[in-house]
Structure formats: C-alpha cells, structure tokens
Short mmCIF file of C-alpha atoms and ligand atoms in Angstrom, two decimals:
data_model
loop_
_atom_site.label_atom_id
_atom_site.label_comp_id
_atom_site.label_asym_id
_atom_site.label_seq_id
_atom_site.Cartn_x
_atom_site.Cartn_y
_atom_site.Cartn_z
CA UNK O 12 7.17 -32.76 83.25
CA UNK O 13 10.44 -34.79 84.95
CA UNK O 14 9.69 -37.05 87.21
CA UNK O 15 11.02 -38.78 90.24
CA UNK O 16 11.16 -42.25 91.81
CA UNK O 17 12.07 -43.33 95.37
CA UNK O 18 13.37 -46.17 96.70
CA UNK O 19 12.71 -46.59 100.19
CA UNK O 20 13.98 -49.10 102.69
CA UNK O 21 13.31 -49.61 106.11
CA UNK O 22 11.23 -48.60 109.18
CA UNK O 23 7.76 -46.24 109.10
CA UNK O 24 10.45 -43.30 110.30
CA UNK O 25 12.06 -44.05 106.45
CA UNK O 26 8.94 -44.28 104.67
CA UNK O 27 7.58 -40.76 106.00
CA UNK O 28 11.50 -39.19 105.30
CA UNK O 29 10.66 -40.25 102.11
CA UNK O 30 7.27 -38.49 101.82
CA UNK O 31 9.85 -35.33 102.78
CA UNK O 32 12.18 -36.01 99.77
CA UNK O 33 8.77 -36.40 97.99
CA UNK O 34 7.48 -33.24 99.04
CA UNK O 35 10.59 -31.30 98.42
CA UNK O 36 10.78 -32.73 94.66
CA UNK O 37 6.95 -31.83 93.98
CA UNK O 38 7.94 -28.21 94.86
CA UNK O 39 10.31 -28.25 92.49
CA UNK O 40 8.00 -29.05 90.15
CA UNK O 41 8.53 -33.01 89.84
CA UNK O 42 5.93 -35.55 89.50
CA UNK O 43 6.29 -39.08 90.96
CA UNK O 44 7.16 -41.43 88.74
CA UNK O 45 5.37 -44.99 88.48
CA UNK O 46 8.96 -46.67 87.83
CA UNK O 47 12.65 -46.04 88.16
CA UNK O 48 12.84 -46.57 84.43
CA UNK O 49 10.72 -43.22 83.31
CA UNK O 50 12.35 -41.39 86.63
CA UNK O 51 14.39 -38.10 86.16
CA UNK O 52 15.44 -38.70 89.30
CA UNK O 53 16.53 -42.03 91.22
CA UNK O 54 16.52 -41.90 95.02
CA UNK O 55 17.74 -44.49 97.77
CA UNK O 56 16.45 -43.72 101.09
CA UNK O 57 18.13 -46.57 102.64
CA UNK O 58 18.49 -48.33 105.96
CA UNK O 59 21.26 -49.86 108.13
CA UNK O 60 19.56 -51.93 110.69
CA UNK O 61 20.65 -55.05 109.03
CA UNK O 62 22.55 -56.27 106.37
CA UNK O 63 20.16 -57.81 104.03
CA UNK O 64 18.69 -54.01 103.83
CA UNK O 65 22.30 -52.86 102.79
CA UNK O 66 22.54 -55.79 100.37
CA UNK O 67 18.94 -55.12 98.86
CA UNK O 68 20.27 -51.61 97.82
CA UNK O 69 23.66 -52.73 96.56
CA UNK O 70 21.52 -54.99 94.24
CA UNK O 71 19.11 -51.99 93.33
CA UNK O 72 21.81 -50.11 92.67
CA UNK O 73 23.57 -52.43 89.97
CA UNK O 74 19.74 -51.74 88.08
CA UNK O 75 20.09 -48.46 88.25
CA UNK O 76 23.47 -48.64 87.13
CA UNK O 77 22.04 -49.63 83.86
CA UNK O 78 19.38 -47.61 83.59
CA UNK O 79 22.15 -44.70 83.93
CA UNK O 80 24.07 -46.07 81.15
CA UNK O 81 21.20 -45.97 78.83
CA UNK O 82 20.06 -42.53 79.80
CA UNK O 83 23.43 -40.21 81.59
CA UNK O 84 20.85 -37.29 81.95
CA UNK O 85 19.49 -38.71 85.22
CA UNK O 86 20.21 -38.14 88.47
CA UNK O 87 20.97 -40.89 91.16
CA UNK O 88 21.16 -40.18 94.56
CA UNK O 89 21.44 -41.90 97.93
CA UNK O 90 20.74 -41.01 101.64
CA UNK O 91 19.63 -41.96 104.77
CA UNK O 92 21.33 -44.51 107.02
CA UNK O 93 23.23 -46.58 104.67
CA UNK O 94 25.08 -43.89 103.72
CA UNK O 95 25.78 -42.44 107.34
CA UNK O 96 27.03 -45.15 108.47
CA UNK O 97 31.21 -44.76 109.36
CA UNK O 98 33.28 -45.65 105.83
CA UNK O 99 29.80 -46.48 103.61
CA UNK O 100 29.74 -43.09 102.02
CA UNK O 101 33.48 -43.79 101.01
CA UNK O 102 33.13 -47.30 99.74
CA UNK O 103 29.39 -45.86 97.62
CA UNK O 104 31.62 -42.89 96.34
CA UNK O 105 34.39 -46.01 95.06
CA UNK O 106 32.32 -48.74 93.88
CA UNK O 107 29.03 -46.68 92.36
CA UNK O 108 30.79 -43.78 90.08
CA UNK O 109 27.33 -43.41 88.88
CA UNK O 110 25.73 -41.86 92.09
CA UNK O 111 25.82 -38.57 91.72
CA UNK O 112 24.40 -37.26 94.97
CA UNK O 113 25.52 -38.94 98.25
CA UNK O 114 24.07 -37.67 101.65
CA UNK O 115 23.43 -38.66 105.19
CA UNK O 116 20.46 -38.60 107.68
CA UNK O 117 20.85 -34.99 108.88
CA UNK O 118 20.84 -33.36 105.95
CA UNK O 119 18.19 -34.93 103.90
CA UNK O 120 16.48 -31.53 104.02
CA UNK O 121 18.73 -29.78 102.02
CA UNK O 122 18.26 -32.59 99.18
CA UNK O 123 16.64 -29.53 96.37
CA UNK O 124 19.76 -27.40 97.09
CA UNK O 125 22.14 -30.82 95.95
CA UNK O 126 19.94 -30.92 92.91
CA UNK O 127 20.38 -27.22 92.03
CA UNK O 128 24.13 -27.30 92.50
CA UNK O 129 24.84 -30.54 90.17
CA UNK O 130 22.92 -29.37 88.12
CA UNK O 131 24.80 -26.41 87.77
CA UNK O 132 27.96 -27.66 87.98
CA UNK O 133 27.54 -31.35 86.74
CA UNK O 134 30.02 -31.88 89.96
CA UNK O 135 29.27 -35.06 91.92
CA UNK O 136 28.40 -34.20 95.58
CA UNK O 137 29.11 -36.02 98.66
CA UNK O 138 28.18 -34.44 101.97
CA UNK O 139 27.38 -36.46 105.17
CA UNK O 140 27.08 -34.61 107.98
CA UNK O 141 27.58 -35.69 111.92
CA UNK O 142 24.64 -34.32 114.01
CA UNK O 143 21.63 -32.13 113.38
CA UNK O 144 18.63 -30.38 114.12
CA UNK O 145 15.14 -30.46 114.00
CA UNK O 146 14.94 -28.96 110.52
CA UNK O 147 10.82 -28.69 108.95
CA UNK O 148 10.69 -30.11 105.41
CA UNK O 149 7.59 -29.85 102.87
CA UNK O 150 5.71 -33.51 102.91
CA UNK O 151 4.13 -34.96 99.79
CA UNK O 152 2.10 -37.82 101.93
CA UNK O 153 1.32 -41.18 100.00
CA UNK O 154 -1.70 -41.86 102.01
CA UNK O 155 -5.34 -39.38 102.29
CA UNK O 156 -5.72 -41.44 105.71
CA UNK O 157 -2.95 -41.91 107.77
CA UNK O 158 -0.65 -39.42 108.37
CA UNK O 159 3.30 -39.67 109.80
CA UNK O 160 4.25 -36.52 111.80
CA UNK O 161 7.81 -36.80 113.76
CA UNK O 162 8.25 -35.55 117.22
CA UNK O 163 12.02 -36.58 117.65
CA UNK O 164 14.60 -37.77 115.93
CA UNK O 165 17.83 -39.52 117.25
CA UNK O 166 18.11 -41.87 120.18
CA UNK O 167 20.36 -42.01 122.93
CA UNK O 168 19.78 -45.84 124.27
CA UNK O 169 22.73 -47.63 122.69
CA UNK O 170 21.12 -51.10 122.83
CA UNK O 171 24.52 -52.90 121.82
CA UNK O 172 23.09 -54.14 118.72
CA UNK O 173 22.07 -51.01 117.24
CA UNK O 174 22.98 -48.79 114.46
CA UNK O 175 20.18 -46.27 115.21
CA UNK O 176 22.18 -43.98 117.72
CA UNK O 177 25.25 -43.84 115.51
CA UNK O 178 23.66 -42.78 112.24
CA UNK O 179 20.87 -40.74 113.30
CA UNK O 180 22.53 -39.01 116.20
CA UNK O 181 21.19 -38.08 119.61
CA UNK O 182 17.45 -37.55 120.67
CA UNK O 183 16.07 -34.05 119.39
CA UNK O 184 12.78 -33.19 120.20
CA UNK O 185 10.58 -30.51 117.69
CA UNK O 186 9.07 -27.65 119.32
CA UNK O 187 4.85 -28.68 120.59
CA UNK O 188 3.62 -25.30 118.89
CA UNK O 189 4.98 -27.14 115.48
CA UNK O 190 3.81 -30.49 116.43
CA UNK O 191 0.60 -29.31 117.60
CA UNK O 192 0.16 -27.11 113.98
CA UNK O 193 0.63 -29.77 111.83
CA UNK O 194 -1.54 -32.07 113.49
CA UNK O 195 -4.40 -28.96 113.15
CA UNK O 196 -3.81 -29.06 109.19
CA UNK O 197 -3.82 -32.75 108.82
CA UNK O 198 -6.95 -33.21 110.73
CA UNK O 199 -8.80 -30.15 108.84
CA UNK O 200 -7.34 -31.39 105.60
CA UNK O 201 -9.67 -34.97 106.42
CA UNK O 202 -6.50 -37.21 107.81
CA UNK O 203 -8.03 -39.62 109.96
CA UNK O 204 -5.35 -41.31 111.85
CA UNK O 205 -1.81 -39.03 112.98
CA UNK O 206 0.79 -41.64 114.21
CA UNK O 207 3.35 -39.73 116.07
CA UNK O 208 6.81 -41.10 115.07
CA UNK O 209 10.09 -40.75 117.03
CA UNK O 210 12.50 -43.78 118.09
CA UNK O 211 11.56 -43.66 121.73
CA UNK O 212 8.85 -41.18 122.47
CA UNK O 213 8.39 -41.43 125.55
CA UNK O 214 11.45 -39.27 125.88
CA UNK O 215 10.03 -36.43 123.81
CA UNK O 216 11.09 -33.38 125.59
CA UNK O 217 13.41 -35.16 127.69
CA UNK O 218 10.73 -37.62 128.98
CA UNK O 219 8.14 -37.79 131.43
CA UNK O 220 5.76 -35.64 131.95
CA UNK O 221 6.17 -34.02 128.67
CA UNK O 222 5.10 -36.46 126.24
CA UNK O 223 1.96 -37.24 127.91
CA UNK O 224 1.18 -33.31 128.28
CA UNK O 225 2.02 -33.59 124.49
CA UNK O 226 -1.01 -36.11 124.17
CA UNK O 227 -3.33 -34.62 126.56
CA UNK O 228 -3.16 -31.39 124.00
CA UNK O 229 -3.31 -33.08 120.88
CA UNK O 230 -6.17 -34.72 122.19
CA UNK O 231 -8.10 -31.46 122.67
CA UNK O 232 -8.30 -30.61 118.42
CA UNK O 233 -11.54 -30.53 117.33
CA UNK O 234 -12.89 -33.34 115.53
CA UNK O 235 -13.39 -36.95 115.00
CA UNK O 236 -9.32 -38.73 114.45
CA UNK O 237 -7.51 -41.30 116.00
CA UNK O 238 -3.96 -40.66 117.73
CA UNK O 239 -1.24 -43.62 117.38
CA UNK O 240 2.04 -43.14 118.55
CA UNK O 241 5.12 -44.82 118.21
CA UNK O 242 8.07 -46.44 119.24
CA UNK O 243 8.19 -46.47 122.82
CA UNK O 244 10.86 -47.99 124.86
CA UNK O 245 9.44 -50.21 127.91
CA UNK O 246 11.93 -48.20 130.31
CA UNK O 247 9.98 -44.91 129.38
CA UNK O 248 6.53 -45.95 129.35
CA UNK O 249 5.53 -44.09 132.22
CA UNK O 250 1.98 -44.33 134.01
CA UNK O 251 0.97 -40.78 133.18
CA UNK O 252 1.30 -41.96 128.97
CA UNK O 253 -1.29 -45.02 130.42
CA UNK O 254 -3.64 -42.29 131.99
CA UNK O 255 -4.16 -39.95 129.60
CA UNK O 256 -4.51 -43.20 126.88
CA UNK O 257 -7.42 -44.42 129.05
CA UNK O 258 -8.81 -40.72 129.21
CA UNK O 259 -8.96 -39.75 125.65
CA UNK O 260 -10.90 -41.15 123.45
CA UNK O 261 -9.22 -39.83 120.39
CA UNK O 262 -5.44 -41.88 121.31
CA UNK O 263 -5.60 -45.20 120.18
CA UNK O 264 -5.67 -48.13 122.61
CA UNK O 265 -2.48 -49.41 121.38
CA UNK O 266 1.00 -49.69 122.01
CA UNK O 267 3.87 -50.88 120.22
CA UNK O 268 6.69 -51.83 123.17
CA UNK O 269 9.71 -53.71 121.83
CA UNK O 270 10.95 -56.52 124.33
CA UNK O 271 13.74 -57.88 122.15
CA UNK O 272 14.61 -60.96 124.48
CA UNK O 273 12.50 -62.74 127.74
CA UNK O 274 16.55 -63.29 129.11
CA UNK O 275 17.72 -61.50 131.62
CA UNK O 276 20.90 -62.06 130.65
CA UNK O 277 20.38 -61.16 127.14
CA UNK O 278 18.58 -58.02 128.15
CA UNK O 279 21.95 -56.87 130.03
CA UNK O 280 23.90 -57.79 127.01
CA UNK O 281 21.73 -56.13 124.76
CA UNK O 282 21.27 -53.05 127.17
CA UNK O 283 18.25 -52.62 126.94
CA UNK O 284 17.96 -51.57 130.48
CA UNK O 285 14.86 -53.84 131.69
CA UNK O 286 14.93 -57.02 133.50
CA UNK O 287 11.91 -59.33 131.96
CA UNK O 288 9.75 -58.79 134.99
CA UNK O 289 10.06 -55.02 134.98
CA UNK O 290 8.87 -55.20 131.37
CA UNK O 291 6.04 -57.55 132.57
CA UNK O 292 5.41 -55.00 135.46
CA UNK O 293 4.82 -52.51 132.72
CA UNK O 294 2.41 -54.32 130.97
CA UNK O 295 0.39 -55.05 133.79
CA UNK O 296 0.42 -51.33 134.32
CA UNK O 297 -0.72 -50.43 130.99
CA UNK O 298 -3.38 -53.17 130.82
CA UNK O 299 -5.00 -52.25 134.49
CA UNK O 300 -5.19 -48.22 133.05
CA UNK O 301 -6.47 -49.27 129.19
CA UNK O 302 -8.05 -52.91 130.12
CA UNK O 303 -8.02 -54.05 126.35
CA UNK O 304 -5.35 -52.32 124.94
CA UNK O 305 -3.78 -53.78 121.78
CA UNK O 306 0.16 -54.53 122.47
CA UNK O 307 2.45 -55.27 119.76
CA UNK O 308 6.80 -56.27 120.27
CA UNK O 309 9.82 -56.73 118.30
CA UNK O 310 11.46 -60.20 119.42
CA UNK O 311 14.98 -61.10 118.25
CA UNK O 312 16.54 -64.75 118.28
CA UNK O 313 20.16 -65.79 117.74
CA UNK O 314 22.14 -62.39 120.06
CA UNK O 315 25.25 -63.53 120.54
CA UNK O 316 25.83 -66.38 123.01
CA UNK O 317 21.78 -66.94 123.44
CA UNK O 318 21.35 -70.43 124.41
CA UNK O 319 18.34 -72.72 124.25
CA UNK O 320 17.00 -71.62 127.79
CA UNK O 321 17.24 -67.97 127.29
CA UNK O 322 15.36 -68.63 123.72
CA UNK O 323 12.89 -70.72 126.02
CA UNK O 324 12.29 -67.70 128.37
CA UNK O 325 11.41 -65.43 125.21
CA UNK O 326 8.88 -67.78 124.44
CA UNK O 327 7.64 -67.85 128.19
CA UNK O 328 7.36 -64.37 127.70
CA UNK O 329 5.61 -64.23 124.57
CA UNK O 330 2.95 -66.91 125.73
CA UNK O 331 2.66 -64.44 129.28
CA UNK O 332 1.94 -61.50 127.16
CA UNK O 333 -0.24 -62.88 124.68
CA UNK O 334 0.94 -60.34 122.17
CA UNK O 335 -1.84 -58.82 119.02
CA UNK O 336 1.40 -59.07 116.88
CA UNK O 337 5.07 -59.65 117.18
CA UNK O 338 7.32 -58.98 115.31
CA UNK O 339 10.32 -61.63 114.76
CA UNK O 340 13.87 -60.74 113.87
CA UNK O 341 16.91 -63.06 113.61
CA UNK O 342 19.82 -60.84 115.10
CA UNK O 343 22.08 -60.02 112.45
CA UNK O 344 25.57 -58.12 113.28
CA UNK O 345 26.40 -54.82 112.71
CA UNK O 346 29.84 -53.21 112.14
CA UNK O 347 30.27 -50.39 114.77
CA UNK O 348 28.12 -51.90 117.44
CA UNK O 349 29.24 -53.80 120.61
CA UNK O 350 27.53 -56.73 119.67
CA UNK O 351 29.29 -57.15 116.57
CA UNK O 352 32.34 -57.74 119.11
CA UNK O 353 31.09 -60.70 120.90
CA UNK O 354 32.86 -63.85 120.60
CA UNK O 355 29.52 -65.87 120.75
CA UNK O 356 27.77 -65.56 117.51
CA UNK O 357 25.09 -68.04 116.91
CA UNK O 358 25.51 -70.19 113.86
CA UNK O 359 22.73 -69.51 111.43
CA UNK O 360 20.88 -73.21 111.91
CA UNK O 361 20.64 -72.70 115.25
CA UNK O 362 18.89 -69.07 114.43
CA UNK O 363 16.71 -70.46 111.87
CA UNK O 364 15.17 -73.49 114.10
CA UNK O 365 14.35 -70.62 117.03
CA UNK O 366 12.49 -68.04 114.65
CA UNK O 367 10.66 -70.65 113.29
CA UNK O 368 9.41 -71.84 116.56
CA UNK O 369 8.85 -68.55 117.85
CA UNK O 370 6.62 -67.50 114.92
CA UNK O 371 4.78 -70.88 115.23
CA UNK O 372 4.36 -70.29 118.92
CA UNK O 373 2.87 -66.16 118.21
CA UNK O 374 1.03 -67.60 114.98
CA UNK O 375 -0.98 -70.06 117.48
CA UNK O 376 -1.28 -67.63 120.36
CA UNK O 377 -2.74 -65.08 117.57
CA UNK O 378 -4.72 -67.40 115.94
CA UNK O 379 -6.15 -68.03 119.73
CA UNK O 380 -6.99 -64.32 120.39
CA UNK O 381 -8.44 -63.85 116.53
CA UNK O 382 -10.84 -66.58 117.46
CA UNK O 383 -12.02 -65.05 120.85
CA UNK O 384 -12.84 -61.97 118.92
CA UNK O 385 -15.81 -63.66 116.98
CA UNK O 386 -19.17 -62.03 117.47
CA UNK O 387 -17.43 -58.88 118.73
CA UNK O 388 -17.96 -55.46 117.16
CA UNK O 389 -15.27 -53.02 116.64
CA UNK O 390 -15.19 -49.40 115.26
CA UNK O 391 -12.55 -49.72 112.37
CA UNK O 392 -10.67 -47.24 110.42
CA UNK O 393 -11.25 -48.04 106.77
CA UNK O 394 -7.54 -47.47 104.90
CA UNK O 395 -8.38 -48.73 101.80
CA UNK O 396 -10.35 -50.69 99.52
CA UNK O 397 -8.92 -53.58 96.53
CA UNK O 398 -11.01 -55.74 94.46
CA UNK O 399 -14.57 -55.12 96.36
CA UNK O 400 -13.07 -55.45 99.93
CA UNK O 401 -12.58 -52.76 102.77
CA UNK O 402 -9.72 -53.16 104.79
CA UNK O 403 -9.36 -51.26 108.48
CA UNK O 404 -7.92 -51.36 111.53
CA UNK O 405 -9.44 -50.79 115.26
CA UNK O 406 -8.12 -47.96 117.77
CA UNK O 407 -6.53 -51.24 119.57
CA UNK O 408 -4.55 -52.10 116.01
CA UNK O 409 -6.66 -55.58 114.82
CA UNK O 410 -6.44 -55.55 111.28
CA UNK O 411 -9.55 -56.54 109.46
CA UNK O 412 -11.11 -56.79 106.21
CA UNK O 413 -15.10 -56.39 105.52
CA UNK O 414 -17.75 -55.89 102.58
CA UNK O 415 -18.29 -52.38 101.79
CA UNK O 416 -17.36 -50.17 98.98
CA UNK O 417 -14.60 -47.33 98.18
CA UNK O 418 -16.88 -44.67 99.46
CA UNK O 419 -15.46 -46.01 102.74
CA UNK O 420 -11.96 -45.15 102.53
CA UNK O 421 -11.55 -42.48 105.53
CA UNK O 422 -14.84 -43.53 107.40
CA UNK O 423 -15.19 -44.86 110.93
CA UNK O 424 -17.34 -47.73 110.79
CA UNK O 425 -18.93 -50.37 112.94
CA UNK O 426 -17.97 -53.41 111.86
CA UNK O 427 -19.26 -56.75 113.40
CA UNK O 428 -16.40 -59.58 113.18
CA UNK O 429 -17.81 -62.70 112.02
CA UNK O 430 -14.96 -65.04 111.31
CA UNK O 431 -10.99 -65.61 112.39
CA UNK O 432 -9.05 -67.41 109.89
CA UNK O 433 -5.52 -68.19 109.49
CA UNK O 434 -4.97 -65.20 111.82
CA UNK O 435 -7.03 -62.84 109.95
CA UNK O 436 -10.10 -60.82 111.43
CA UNK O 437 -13.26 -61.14 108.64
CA UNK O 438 -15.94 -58.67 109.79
CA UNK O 439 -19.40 -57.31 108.57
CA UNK O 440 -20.02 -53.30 107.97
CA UNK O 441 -22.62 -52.69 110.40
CA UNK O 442 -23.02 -48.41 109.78
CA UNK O 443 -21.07 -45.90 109.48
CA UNK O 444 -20.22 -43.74 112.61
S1 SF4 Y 527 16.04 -47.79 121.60
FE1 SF4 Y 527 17.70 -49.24 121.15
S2 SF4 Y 527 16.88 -50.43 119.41
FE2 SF4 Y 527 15.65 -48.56 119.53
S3 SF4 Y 527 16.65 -47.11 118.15
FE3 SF4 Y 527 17.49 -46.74 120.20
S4 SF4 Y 527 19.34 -47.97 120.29
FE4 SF4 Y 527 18.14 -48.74 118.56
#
C-alpha cells in the first residue's frame, strides 16, 4: 500500500488543511506514513507568518532532497502559504528541481487531480492561483476528540505586519446548512469538542449578527459537546457573541482575542483598528456577560520603532487583563507588508530583553491564577492519555493533567484540582459526567 507523509507548519487553520490533504490521499487509497523516509508521497503544508517558518522548510526540504535522490519514484510537493506568497513559487521552482508539485492556498483542494496528472505525464506542475472559493474537501482527522471545522477563510484586516490577507485572499464565508451538517456528523460520530476555525470569525457572514445566530444553532444539536471557536478580532467581538456564550451551555467559556501591542501608537501602526482601552472595554464586556471566562492573546515585542514605554504599556496591559495564556511573538518582517517598510526596525537585543520580560511577567501572573485555582473543581475534557496520566482541558481552556486511565479519552469528567506547579494545573478524577 503507498503511503504518504505531511509536513505541516504553522497555525491550527494549517494543521486541519492538512487533515484535508490527508483525507484526499486516504481516498486515493494512501495510508499515512510514520516517516518521510517510507513516504510515497512528501508534502509541505507550509506557512509564511514569519521567517523562521520559511527557513524551517527550506531546511526540510534539503532532507528531502536526499531522500529523492535515493528513491526518484516519489513525489514531493509543496503548498500552502509559503508558496503563495508573491515570487516564492518562482524561487521553489529554481532552487528545488526536485519538487514536483508546487501549489498555493486556494487550490489545495484539487491536490489528487496534481497527483493524477504527474503521474501521467511525469511533467512537473506549478499552479498558484490568486483568489478562491469555499471549496468542501474530504478530512482524514488526526484526533477521535477534537474536531477542526472552517467557517471562513481569508481576511480582509491588513494589520501592516501581516502576510495572512495577501496569501489567503479575502474573507469567504461557507454556507450554515454545510457548517451546521458537518458539525451533526462529528458530534454523532463521538467528537467531543468542534472548534470553529476562521481568521476573524466574528465576521462570518459579513459580521454581526450572523455569527452569533451561527452559534445559537449549533448550540441546539443534540447531545453532550463542547463548542470553541476561534480567532476573533477584538474590533468584532460583538455583545450578542458574549450573550449567546453565557446562554449555552454547550460553547465554551473561552476566548482567544489577539491584542498584539498595549500602545496606542503601535496599535495605529500596526492597524489593528483598536485603541488599548477599547480592547479593555471589550473585555470588561465579555467578562460582565461570561463572569469567568477563560481569555487567551497573542502579544508581539520589537514592531518597528516600539520604544521602552510602549513595551511598558503592553505589560500594563497584560498585568490589567490577567490573561489564562499569552502568547509571545518577537515581530519579525515580512516582504510585501507595510511594516517591512518602516525605517525603525528594532535591533534584535533590544527584542530579546522585552520577550523575555514579558514572558516572565505572564509566567508570574499565570503562576498567580494557577494557584487561586487550588481546591476548585472543574469539568475537563479528557484529550488523551501518556504513560498512566489523563490530560484535559476545561470549557474555560485550563489545561490539566489527572490520574485516570485510557478509558477516559473522550469523557467529561469532574476533576478536583489539587495542586499548581510551575504553571501547571494537577487535578484529581472525581466521576465521570
Ligand atoms: S486579523 Fe490581522 S493578524 Fe489576523 S490574519 Fe488578518 S491581517 Fe493577519
């Protein structure tokens, strides 16, 4: 049986595009491979967002390279937003004459057709495309759990240090009949969790009301599953996405809404299209609707001409919010985007000493919260299970690991937490709901 291996990089939007490849291959009758080296096929779903991701695949790619010269018969291909991006399918096509399929983000759908054709004509096949649609793939999913299911694609924001708009187009929304059907099958197939993906979802449909109508009727399938959603942009949020979170007890009391910088300034450079305090309005809003909702950010250090203060009013921000997790980028340029144009780039020093003191400040702040949790009792999601621990996560996204067995994987539980260390939630299976 030939068999196929995937290398993914990137976001969770990646990782379920690859479950699509996946699903596509398996109807074609290939099995996933546990390595590139036994692979029939070699994929790259790759990512753009910053360099070090292109690098990482450049670097794969010289492997693969070798692998190829030891065994011509296999096919290499690439896709996704590496290869999208303006001038990188050119300079892939000129430096890796061993790729033999090179496609885009728009037409990663039509991946078993590029595999019929070289194989029938041995011809090497480049085809990036510059918008489209909504287009339904097959999904082979990696987890029996959680389940990915996209409601957009595209974004039309244009923060200034972005790649997203350019390479994955404008926002698209898929029709709420489809949406709405695959959720059905997932839930009576036993997923417990559905995370809704999109880049901004609160514009799904063109933005409010719809999305929330979109999680009011989700919410109504039958049976017991958990709702996550995600990424929202804090100028969509809107109150009617708080209400029906606080309403339903099926959509998780979580929310994952980026703030990128606690600078005013830096917010107009980055436009992002929020002041600090409107952002801070809008998690006062979603905290009086869902009082203990778990909130999670992206933070980035070092945008061009950040100075100390504007660093300092991130970290105002962050200690204001009291975040469940943030997560830390150092701002890395971009050819294409505006911010790659700035004069002001931050020397790399400078970047390094404000990422580590922002983690330090969120690890402390974190640590704080884990230990306030103590004695509390949570019902938890067990994922998975390794070496005689259960590991889960609560509607309002704290991790947390506990005694129980594999038999667990897929149950609600109550677990009781009984110790915070280092960050980490340690709990005790009370029963199973
Ligand atoms: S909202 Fe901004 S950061 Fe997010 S994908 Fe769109 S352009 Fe990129």
């Amino acid at each position: 049986m030939k068999k196929y291996f995937i290398n993914t990089y990137g976001c969770q939007m990646n990782v379920h595009e690859s479950e699509k490849l996946a699903g596509i291959l398996s109807l074609r009758g290939y099995t996933e491979a546990k390595t590139q080296e036994e692979a029939d096929i070699i994929l790259f779903n790759t990512c753009s967002i910053r360099e070090t991701a292109e690098s990482r695949v450049l670097g794969n790619l010289g492997i693969v390279k070798k692998i190829k010269e030891r065994r011509p018969d296999i096919i290499v291909g690439i896709c996704g937003c590496m290869s999208q991006r303006n001038g990188a399918a050119e300079m892939l096509k000129k430096r890796c004459p061993f790729i033999d399929i090179i496609f885009g983000t728009f037409n990663m759908y039509k991946l078993g057709e590029y595999i019929d054709e070289f194989q029938k004509s041995g011809k090497r096949i480049v085809e990036i495309w510059d918008k489209g649609g909504v287009e339904d793939s097959p999904v082979l999913r990696s987890s029996g759990v959680n389940a990915w299911v996209n409601i957009m694609y595209g974004c039309d924001n244009f923060c200034s240090y972005c790649i997203v708009p350019y390479v994955k187009g404008r926002e698209r929304s898929r029709r709420k009949e489809d949406i709405i059907n695959e959720v059905k099958e997932l839930v009576a197939n036993g997923y417990k969790e559905v995370t809704l993906l999109g880049q901004n979802v609160n514009s799904y449909g063109g933005g409010s009301p719809e999305f929330a109508m979109l999680l009011s009727d989700l919410s109504d399938i039958d049976g017991k599953f958990r709702i996550k959603f995600m990424t929202s942009h804090p100028k969509d949020l809107s109150e009617d996405v708080a209400k029906i979170m606080s309403q339903s007890d099926k959509i998780a009391k979580y929310v994952h809404l980026p703030v990128q910088s606690g600078s005013d300034r830096i917010l107009k450079l980055m436009n992002r299209k929020y002041t600090s305090s409107e952002y801070l309005e809008r998690i006062a809003m979603i905290r009086s609707f869902v009082p203990n909702v778990g909130i999670s950010s992206d933070l980035m250090v070092g945008f061009p001409s950040e100075t100390e203060d504007d660093y300092l009013q991130s970290e105002e921000l962050i200690k204001k919010v009291r975040y469940n997790n943030l997560y830390t980028f150092i701002y890395s340029r971009r050819s294409g985007t505006v911010a790659d144009k700035m004069t002001e780039q931050i020397d790399i020093k400078v970047k390094t000493d404000r990422i580590e003191r922002l983690i330090k400040t969120q690890f402390d702040i974190g640590n704080e919260i884990a230990i306030s949790l103590v004695g509390k009792t949570y019902e938890i999601l067990c994922d998975s299970f390794d070496n005689g621990i259960c590991y889960g996560k609560s509607s309002c996204d704290k991790s947390v690991s506990f005694n129980g067995d594999e038999s667990d994987v897929g149950k609600f539980l109550e677990v009781k937490i009984i110790q915070a260390k280092n960050n980490k939630l340690i709990g005790e299976k009370l029963c199973r709901l």
